[in-house]
């Protein structure tokens, strides 16, 4: 007897596989590990079409071979105590080759799945440095035609923060130019320490360099470990200041505090030196496997037109999304 896998069999199996994938993804999002952006995981249409196409092609190939053999006059017989397909041992050899090929394809997939599972388990133990519980983020871009100067930008962002904080259920709100732990928009800047400059022939060190407000650390749960945070005194006309992460401070000042130390930012030797006024907890901006060394510029010393609003709420963040958008539209 010859069993053929036809399209009649392949399509229902493919549909069942898609249904199981959808159910499994919903369960993973609902009860799976707390990983960044896991809630955004979706079934990709192109991947589904590829999988269905492979199933159809497999059904055609596997179903066509016995049919072609029968059209050539083959039959299923017993020779020399063996069961053969098509009257020869060639069919048994071909079946064996198919089984070997299946194992050869399945083993790398199993190995990749095991490595992926191991990575997921390890990621659960990585401290990202911030608390995402009850935090809503909104990327806000202001039109350059209306907000071309620092005073107009400062006025909008100040009113935006004040308006959002008045919404019931909002605990705190802050602004930053990047969303950790893996955001392609984070700026990277070079710098040089004034008391320990690098040789002229050596490249200056670099670090992630987001712009942030003082409220950003409170909204995301990033602790202040030493010195002070940004304040009203850090205006556009004041001497430049920065906050640095704990890893940055330990790397460049292992024998003492980084607070009060000065550096040159961006290679601008004619600019006033920048002073470190505080040390905050480590946050990774280049993926969970990246560096935790970061430097923060105060938004009040140069407001960007594109920032991310971080809103910490007392209840579900999604419930505050509509009121927050309404508060922003009320201003602009």
CSV table of C-alpha atoms in Angstrom, one decimal, residues 1-330:
chain,number,residue,atom,x,y,z
A,1,UNK,CA,0.0,0.0,0.0
A,2,UNK,CA,1.2,3.5,-0.9
A,3,UNK,CA,0.2,6.5,1.3
A,4,UNK,CA,0.3,9.8,-0.5
A,5,UNK,CA,0.3,13.2,1.3
A,6,UNK,CA,-1.9,15.4,-0.9
A,7,UNK,CA,-3.0,19.0,-0.8
A,8,UNK,CA,-6.2,17.7,0.9
A,9,UNK,CA,-3.9,16.7,3.8
A,10,UNK,CA,-1.3,19.5,3.7
A,11,UNK,CA,-3.7,22.5,3.9
A,12,UNK,CA,-5.6,21.4,7.0
A,13,UNK,CA,-2.3,20.6,8.7
A,14,UNK,CA,-1.0,24.0,7.8
A,15,UNK,CA,-4.1,25.7,9.1
A,16,UNK,CA,-3.8,23.8,12.4
A,17,UNK,CA,-0.2,24.9,12.7
A,18,UNK,CA,-1.1,28.5,12.2
A,19,UNK,CA,-3.9,28.2,14.8
A,20,UNK,CA,-1.5,26.7,17.3
A,21,UNK,CA,1.1,29.4,16.6
A,22,UNK,CA,-1.5,32.1,17.2
A,23,UNK,CA,-2.7,30.5,20.4
A,24,UNK,CA,0.9,29.9,21.6
A,25,UNK,CA,1.8,33.5,20.9
A,26,UNK,CA,-1.2,34.8,22.9
A,27,UNK,CA,-0.2,32.6,25.8
A,28,UNK,CA,3.4,33.7,25.7
A,29,UNK,CA,2.4,37.4,25.7
A,30,UNK,CA,-0.1,36.8,28.5
A,31,UNK,CA,1.9,34.6,30.9
A,32,UNK,CA,5.4,34.6,29.5
A,33,UNK,CA,8.5,36.3,30.8
A,34,UNK,CA,8.5,40.1,31.2
A,35,UNK,CA,10.7,41.1,28.2
A,36,UNK,CA,10.9,44.5,26.5
A,37,UNK,CA,8.3,44.9,23.7
A,38,UNK,CA,7.1,41.4,24.0
A,39,UNK,CA,3.5,42.7,23.8
A,40,UNK,CA,4.3,43.9,20.2
A,41,UNK,CA,5.0,40.4,19.0
A,42,UNK,CA,2.8,39.4,16.1
A,43,UNK,CA,2.5,36.6,13.5
A,44,UNK,CA,4.2,37.9,10.4
A,45,UNK,CA,2.1,37.5,7.3
A,46,UNK,CA,5.1,36.8,5.0
A,47,UNK,CA,6.4,34.1,7.3
A,48,UNK,CA,2.9,32.5,7.4
A,49,UNK,CA,2.7,32.6,3.6
A,50,UNK,CA,6.2,31.0,3.3
A,51,UNK,CA,5.2,28.2,5.8
A,52,UNK,CA,2.0,27.5,3.9
A,53,UNK,CA,3.9,27.5,0.6
A,54,UNK,CA,6.4,25.0,1.9
A,55,UNK,CA,3.6,22.8,3.2
A,56,UNK,CA,1.9,22.8,-0.2
A,57,UNK,CA,5.1,22.1,-2.1
A,58,UNK,CA,5.9,19.3,0.3
A,59,UNK,CA,2.4,17.8,-0.2
A,60,UNK,CA,2.9,18.0,-4.0
A,61,UNK,CA,6.3,16.4,-4.0
A,62,UNK,CA,5.5,13.6,-1.6
A,63,UNK,CA,2.2,12.9,-3.3
A,64,UNK,CA,3.6,13.0,-6.8
A,65,UNK,CA,6.4,10.5,-6.4
A,66,UNK,CA,4.3,7.4,-5.8
A,67,UNK,CA,1.9,8.6,-8.5
A,68,UNK,CA,4.7,8.9,-11.0
A,69,UNK,CA,6.0,5.5,-10.0
A,70,UNK,CA,2.6,3.9,-10.5
A,71,UNK,CA,2.2,5.5,-13.9
A,72,UNK,CA,5.5,3.8,-14.9
A,73,UNK,CA,4.0,0.4,-14.0
A,74,UNK,CA,5.5,0.0,-10.6
A,75,UNK,CA,3.8,-2.0,-7.8
A,76,UNK,CA,4.3,-2.8,-4.2
A,77,UNK,CA,5.8,-6.2,-3.8
A,78,UNK,CA,7.9,-8.3,-1.4
A,79,UNK,CA,11.3,-9.3,-2.7
A,80,UNK,CA,14.0,-11.2,-0.8
A,81,UNK,CA,12.1,-10.9,2.4
A,82,UNK,CA,12.0,-7.1,2.2
A,83,UNK,CA,9.1,-4.7,1.6
A,84,UNK,CA,9.9,-2.5,-1.4
A,85,UNK,CA,8.2,0.3,-3.2
A,86,UNK,CA,7.8,0.2,-6.9
A,87,UNK,CA,9.2,-3.4,-7.1
A,88,UNK,CA,12.8,-2.4,-6.2
A,89,UNK,CA,14.8,-1.5,-3.2
A,90,UNK,CA,15.2,2.0,-4.7
A,91,UNK,CA,12.0,3.1,-3.0
A,92,UNK,CA,13.2,1.9,0.4
A,93,UNK,CA,16.5,3.8,-0.1
A,94,UNK,CA,14.6,6.9,-1.1
A,95,UNK,CA,12.4,6.7,2.0
A,96,UNK,CA,15.6,6.3,4.1
A,97,UNK,CA,17.1,9.4,2.4
A,98,UNK,CA,13.9,11.4,3.2
A,99,UNK,CA,14.1,10.4,6.9
A,100,UNK,CA,17.8,11.3,7.1
A,101,UNK,CA,17.0,14.7,5.4
A,102,UNK,CA,14.2,15.3,7.9
A,103,UNK,CA,16.5,14.7,10.8
A,104,UNK,CA,19.2,16.8,9.2
A,105,UNK,CA,16.7,19.7,9.0
A,106,UNK,CA,15.1,19.2,12.4
A,107,UNK,CA,18.3,19.0,14.5
A,108,UNK,CA,19.5,22.6,13.6
A,109,UNK,CA,16.0,23.9,14.3
A,110,UNK,CA,16.0,22.2,17.7
A,111,UNK,CA,19.5,23.5,18.5
A,112,UNK,CA,18.4,27.0,17.5
A,113,UNK,CA,15.2,26.7,19.7
A,114,UNK,CA,17.3,25.6,22.6
A,115,UNK,CA,19.7,28.5,22.2
A,116,UNK,CA,16.8,30.9,21.9
A,117,UNK,CA,15.2,29.5,25.1
A,118,UNK,CA,18.5,29.8,26.9
A,119,UNK,CA,18.8,33.4,25.8
A,120,UNK,CA,15.3,34.2,27.0
A,121,UNK,CA,16.0,32.7,30.4
A,122,UNK,CA,19.2,34.7,30.7
A,123,UNK,CA,17.5,37.9,29.7
A,124,UNK,CA,15.1,37.5,32.6
A,125,UNK,CA,18.0,37.9,35.0
A,126,UNK,CA,19.5,41.0,33.4
A,127,UNK,CA,18.8,44.2,35.3
A,128,UNK,CA,17.8,46.8,32.7
A,129,UNK,CA,18.1,49.5,35.3
A,130,UNK,CA,14.6,51.0,35.0
A,131,UNK,CA,11.1,50.1,36.2
A,132,UNK,CA,8.5,49.7,33.4
A,133,UNK,CA,5.6,49.0,35.7
A,134,UNK,CA,2.7,51.4,35.0
A,135,UNK,CA,4.8,53.5,32.5
A,136,UNK,CA,3.3,54.9,29.3
A,137,UNK,CA,5.6,56.2,26.6
A,138,UNK,CA,4.6,58.6,23.8
A,139,UNK,CA,7.0,59.9,21.1
A,140,UNK,CA,6.2,63.6,20.5
A,141,UNK,CA,7.5,65.5,17.5
A,142,UNK,CA,7.0,69.2,17.3
A,143,UNK,CA,6.7,71.0,13.9
A,144,UNK,CA,9.8,73.0,13.1
A,145,UNK,CA,7.8,75.8,11.5
A,146,UNK,CA,6.0,76.6,14.8
A,147,UNK,CA,8.9,75.8,17.2
A,148,UNK,CA,12.1,77.1,15.7
A,149,UNK,CA,13.6,78.6,18.8
A,150,UNK,CA,14.6,77.4,22.2
A,151,UNK,CA,12.1,79.6,24.0
A,152,UNK,CA,9.1,78.2,22.0
A,153,UNK,CA,10.3,74.7,22.6
A,154,UNK,CA,10.9,75.3,26.3
A,155,UNK,CA,7.4,76.8,26.6
A,156,UNK,CA,5.7,73.8,24.9
A,157,UNK,CA,7.6,71.1,26.9
A,158,UNK,CA,7.1,72.9,30.2
A,159,UNK,CA,3.3,73.2,29.5
A,160,UNK,CA,3.1,69.6,28.3
A,161,UNK,CA,4.7,68.2,31.5
A,162,UNK,CA,2.4,70.4,33.7
A,163,UNK,CA,-0.7,69.4,31.8
A,164,UNK,CA,0.1,65.7,31.9
A,165,UNK,CA,0.8,65.8,35.6
A,166,UNK,CA,-2.7,67.2,36.3
A,167,UNK,CA,-4.4,64.1,34.8
A,168,UNK,CA,-6.0,61.9,37.4
A,169,UNK,CA,-4.0,58.7,37.9
A,170,UNK,CA,-0.7,60.2,36.7
A,171,UNK,CA,2.0,59.9,39.3
A,172,UNK,CA,4.9,61.6,37.5
A,173,UNK,CA,6.1,62.5,34.0
A,174,UNK,CA,9.4,63.1,32.4
A,175,UNK,CA,11.0,63.6,29.0
A,176,UNK,CA,14.0,61.9,27.3
A,177,UNK,CA,15.4,61.5,23.8
A,178,UNK,CA,15.6,57.7,23.8
A,179,UNK,CA,13.7,54.7,25.1
A,180,UNK,CA,15.9,52.0,26.7
A,181,UNK,CA,17.1,49.3,26.4
A,182,UNK,CA,17.4,49.2,22.6
A,183,UNK,CA,16.6,52.5,20.8
A,184,UNK,CA,18.2,53.4,17.5
A,185,UNK,CA,17.6,57.1,18.2
A,186,UNK,CA,19.9,57.4,21.1
A,187,UNK,CA,22.8,59.8,20.4
A,188,UNK,CA,26.4,58.7,20.9
A,189,UNK,CA,28.9,61.4,21.8
A,190,UNK,CA,32.7,61.5,22.2
A,191,UNK,CA,34.3,63.2,25.2
A,192,UNK,CA,37.6,63.8,26.9
A,193,UNK,CA,38.4,64.2,30.6
A,194,UNK,CA,40.1,67.5,31.4
A,195,UNK,CA,42.3,66.1,34.1
A,196,UNK,CA,43.2,62.9,32.1
A,197,UNK,CA,43.1,63.7,28.4
A,198,UNK,CA,43.7,61.0,25.9
A,199,UNK,CA,46.8,61.2,23.7
A,200,UNK,CA,46.4,63.2,20.5
A,201,UNK,CA,46.9,60.0,18.5
A,202,UNK,CA,44.2,58.1,20.4
A,203,UNK,CA,40.5,58.2,19.6
A,204,UNK,CA,38.4,59.8,22.3
A,205,UNK,CA,36.0,57.5,24.2
A,206,UNK,CA,32.3,57.6,23.3
A,207,UNK,CA,29.1,56.8,25.2
A,208,UNK,CA,25.3,56.9,24.7
A,209,UNK,CA,24.3,60.5,25.4
A,210,UNK,CA,20.5,61.0,25.7
A,211,UNK,CA,18.9,64.3,26.5
A,212,UNK,CA,16.6,64.1,29.6
A,213,UNK,CA,14.7,66.1,32.2
A,214,UNK,CA,15.1,65.6,35.9
A,215,UNK,CA,11.6,64.0,36.0
A,216,UNK,CA,12.7,61.3,33.6
A,217,UNK,CA,14.7,59.5,36.3
A,218,UNK,CA,11.7,59.6,38.7
A,219,UNK,CA,9.2,58.5,36.1
A,220,UNK,CA,11.3,55.5,35.1
A,221,UNK,CA,12.6,54.6,38.6
A,222,UNK,CA,16.3,55.3,37.9
A,223,UNK,CA,17.9,56.2,41.3
A,224,UNK,CA,20.1,59.1,42.0
A,225,UNK,CA,23.2,57.7,43.7
A,226,UNK,CA,25.4,60.7,44.2
A,227,UNK,CA,25.3,64.5,43.8
A,228,UNK,CA,22.2,66.2,42.5
A,229,UNK,CA,19.8,65.9,39.6
A,230,UNK,CA,19.1,68.5,37.0
A,231,UNK,CA,17.3,71.6,38.3
A,232,UNK,CA,16.0,75.1,37.3
A,233,UNK,CA,19.5,76.5,37.6
A,234,UNK,CA,20.6,74.4,34.6
A,235,UNK,CA,19.3,76.8,32.0
A,236,UNK,CA,20.5,77.5,28.5
A,237,UNK,CA,22.7,80.3,29.7
A,238,UNK,CA,24.2,78.4,32.7
A,239,UNK,CA,27.5,76.4,32.5
A,240,UNK,CA,26.9,73.0,30.9
A,241,UNK,CA,26.3,70.0,33.2
A,242,UNK,CA,25.7,66.3,32.8
A,243,UNK,CA,24.6,63.3,34.8
A,244,UNK,CA,26.5,60.1,34.4
A,245,UNK,CA,25.7,56.4,35.1
A,246,UNK,CA,27.3,54.4,37.9
A,247,UNK,CA,29.3,52.3,35.4
A,248,UNK,CA,30.6,55.4,33.6
A,249,UNK,CA,31.7,56.9,37.0
A,250,UNK,CA,33.4,53.6,38.1
A,251,UNK,CA,35.1,53.3,34.7
A,252,UNK,CA,36.7,56.7,34.5
A,253,UNK,CA,37.0,57.6,38.2
A,254,UNK,CA,37.4,54.2,40.0
A,255,UNK,CA,39.3,55.8,43.0
A,256,UNK,CA,36.9,58.6,43.8
A,257,UNK,CA,33.6,60.3,43.0
A,258,UNK,CA,32.8,61.6,39.5
A,259,UNK,CA,30.7,64.5,40.9
A,260,UNK,CA,32.5,67.8,40.3
A,261,UNK,CA,34.8,66.4,37.6
A,262,UNK,CA,34.9,68.2,34.2
A,263,UNK,CA,35.1,67.0,30.6
A,264,UNK,CA,35.1,68.3,27.1
A,265,UNK,CA,32.0,67.2,25.1
A,266,UNK,CA,32.0,66.5,21.4
A,267,UNK,CA,35.6,67.5,20.9
A,268,UNK,CA,34.7,71.2,21.3
A,269,UNK,CA,37.9,72.6,22.9
A,270,UNK,CA,36.7,76.2,22.7
A,271,UNK,CA,33.4,75.4,24.5
A,272,UNK,CA,33.1,75.8,28.3
A,273,UNK,CA,33.9,72.6,30.2
A,274,UNK,CA,31.0,70.3,31.2
A,275,UNK,CA,30.7,69.5,34.8
A,276,UNK,CA,29.4,66.2,36.2
A,277,UNK,CA,26.8,67.1,38.9
A,278,UNK,CA,25.3,63.7,39.7
A,279,UNK,CA,25.5,59.9,39.3
A,280,UNK,CA,22.5,57.8,38.5
A,281,UNK,CA,21.8,54.1,38.2
A,282,UNK,CA,22.9,52.1,35.2
A,283,UNK,CA,20.6,51.9,32.2
A,284,UNK,CA,21.4,50.1,29.0
A,285,UNK,CA,20.7,52.0,25.8
A,286,UNK,CA,22.3,49.6,23.3
A,287,UNK,CA,20.5,46.4,24.1
A,288,UNK,CA,20.5,44.3,27.3
A,289,UNK,CA,23.9,43.0,26.3
A,290,UNK,CA,25.4,46.5,25.7
A,291,UNK,CA,27.2,48.9,27.8
A,292,UNK,CA,25.6,50.6,30.8
A,293,UNK,CA,27.9,53.6,30.6
A,294,UNK,CA,25.8,56.6,29.7
A,295,UNK,CA,25.9,60.4,30.0
A,296,UNK,CA,22.8,62.6,30.2
A,297,UNK,CA,22.4,66.2,28.9
A,298,UNK,CA,19.8,68.4,30.6
A,299,UNK,CA,17.0,69.2,28.2
A,300,UNK,CA,16.7,72.6,29.7
A,301,UNK,CA,20.1,73.5,28.2
A,302,UNK,CA,19.0,72.8,24.6
A,303,UNK,CA,15.4,71.6,24.1
A,304,UNK,CA,15.0,69.2,21.1
A,305,UNK,CA,11.9,69.2,18.9
A,306,UNK,CA,11.5,65.4,19.2
A,307,UNK,CA,11.3,63.8,22.7
A,308,UNK,CA,9.7,60.8,24.3
A,309,UNK,CA,7.2,61.4,27.1
A,310,UNK,CA,7.4,58.9,30.0
A,311,UNK,CA,4.3,58.9,32.1
A,312,UNK,CA,4.1,56.8,35.3
A,313,UNK,CA,0.5,56.0,36.3
A,314,UNK,CA,-1.1,54.5,39.4
A,315,UNK,CA,-3.3,52.2,37.3
A,316,UNK,CA,-3.0,50.5,33.9
A,317,UNK,CA,-1.0,52.8,31.6
A,318,UNK,CA,-3.4,52.2,28.6
A,319,UNK,CA,-6.2,53.9,30.5
A,320,UNK,CA,-4.2,57.1,30.6
A,321,UNK,CA,-3.2,57.1,26.9
A,322,UNK,CA,-6.3,59.0,25.7
A,323,UNK,CA,-6.2,61.7,28.4
A,324,UNK,CA,-2.5,62.2,27.8
A,325,UNK,CA,-3.0,62.7,24.1
A,326,UNK,CA,-5.8,65.1,24.7
A,327,UNK,CA,-3.6,67.1,27.1
A,328,UNK,CA,-0.9,67.4,24.4
A,329,UNK,CA,-3.4,68.4,21.7
A,330,UNK,CA,-4.8,71.0,24.0
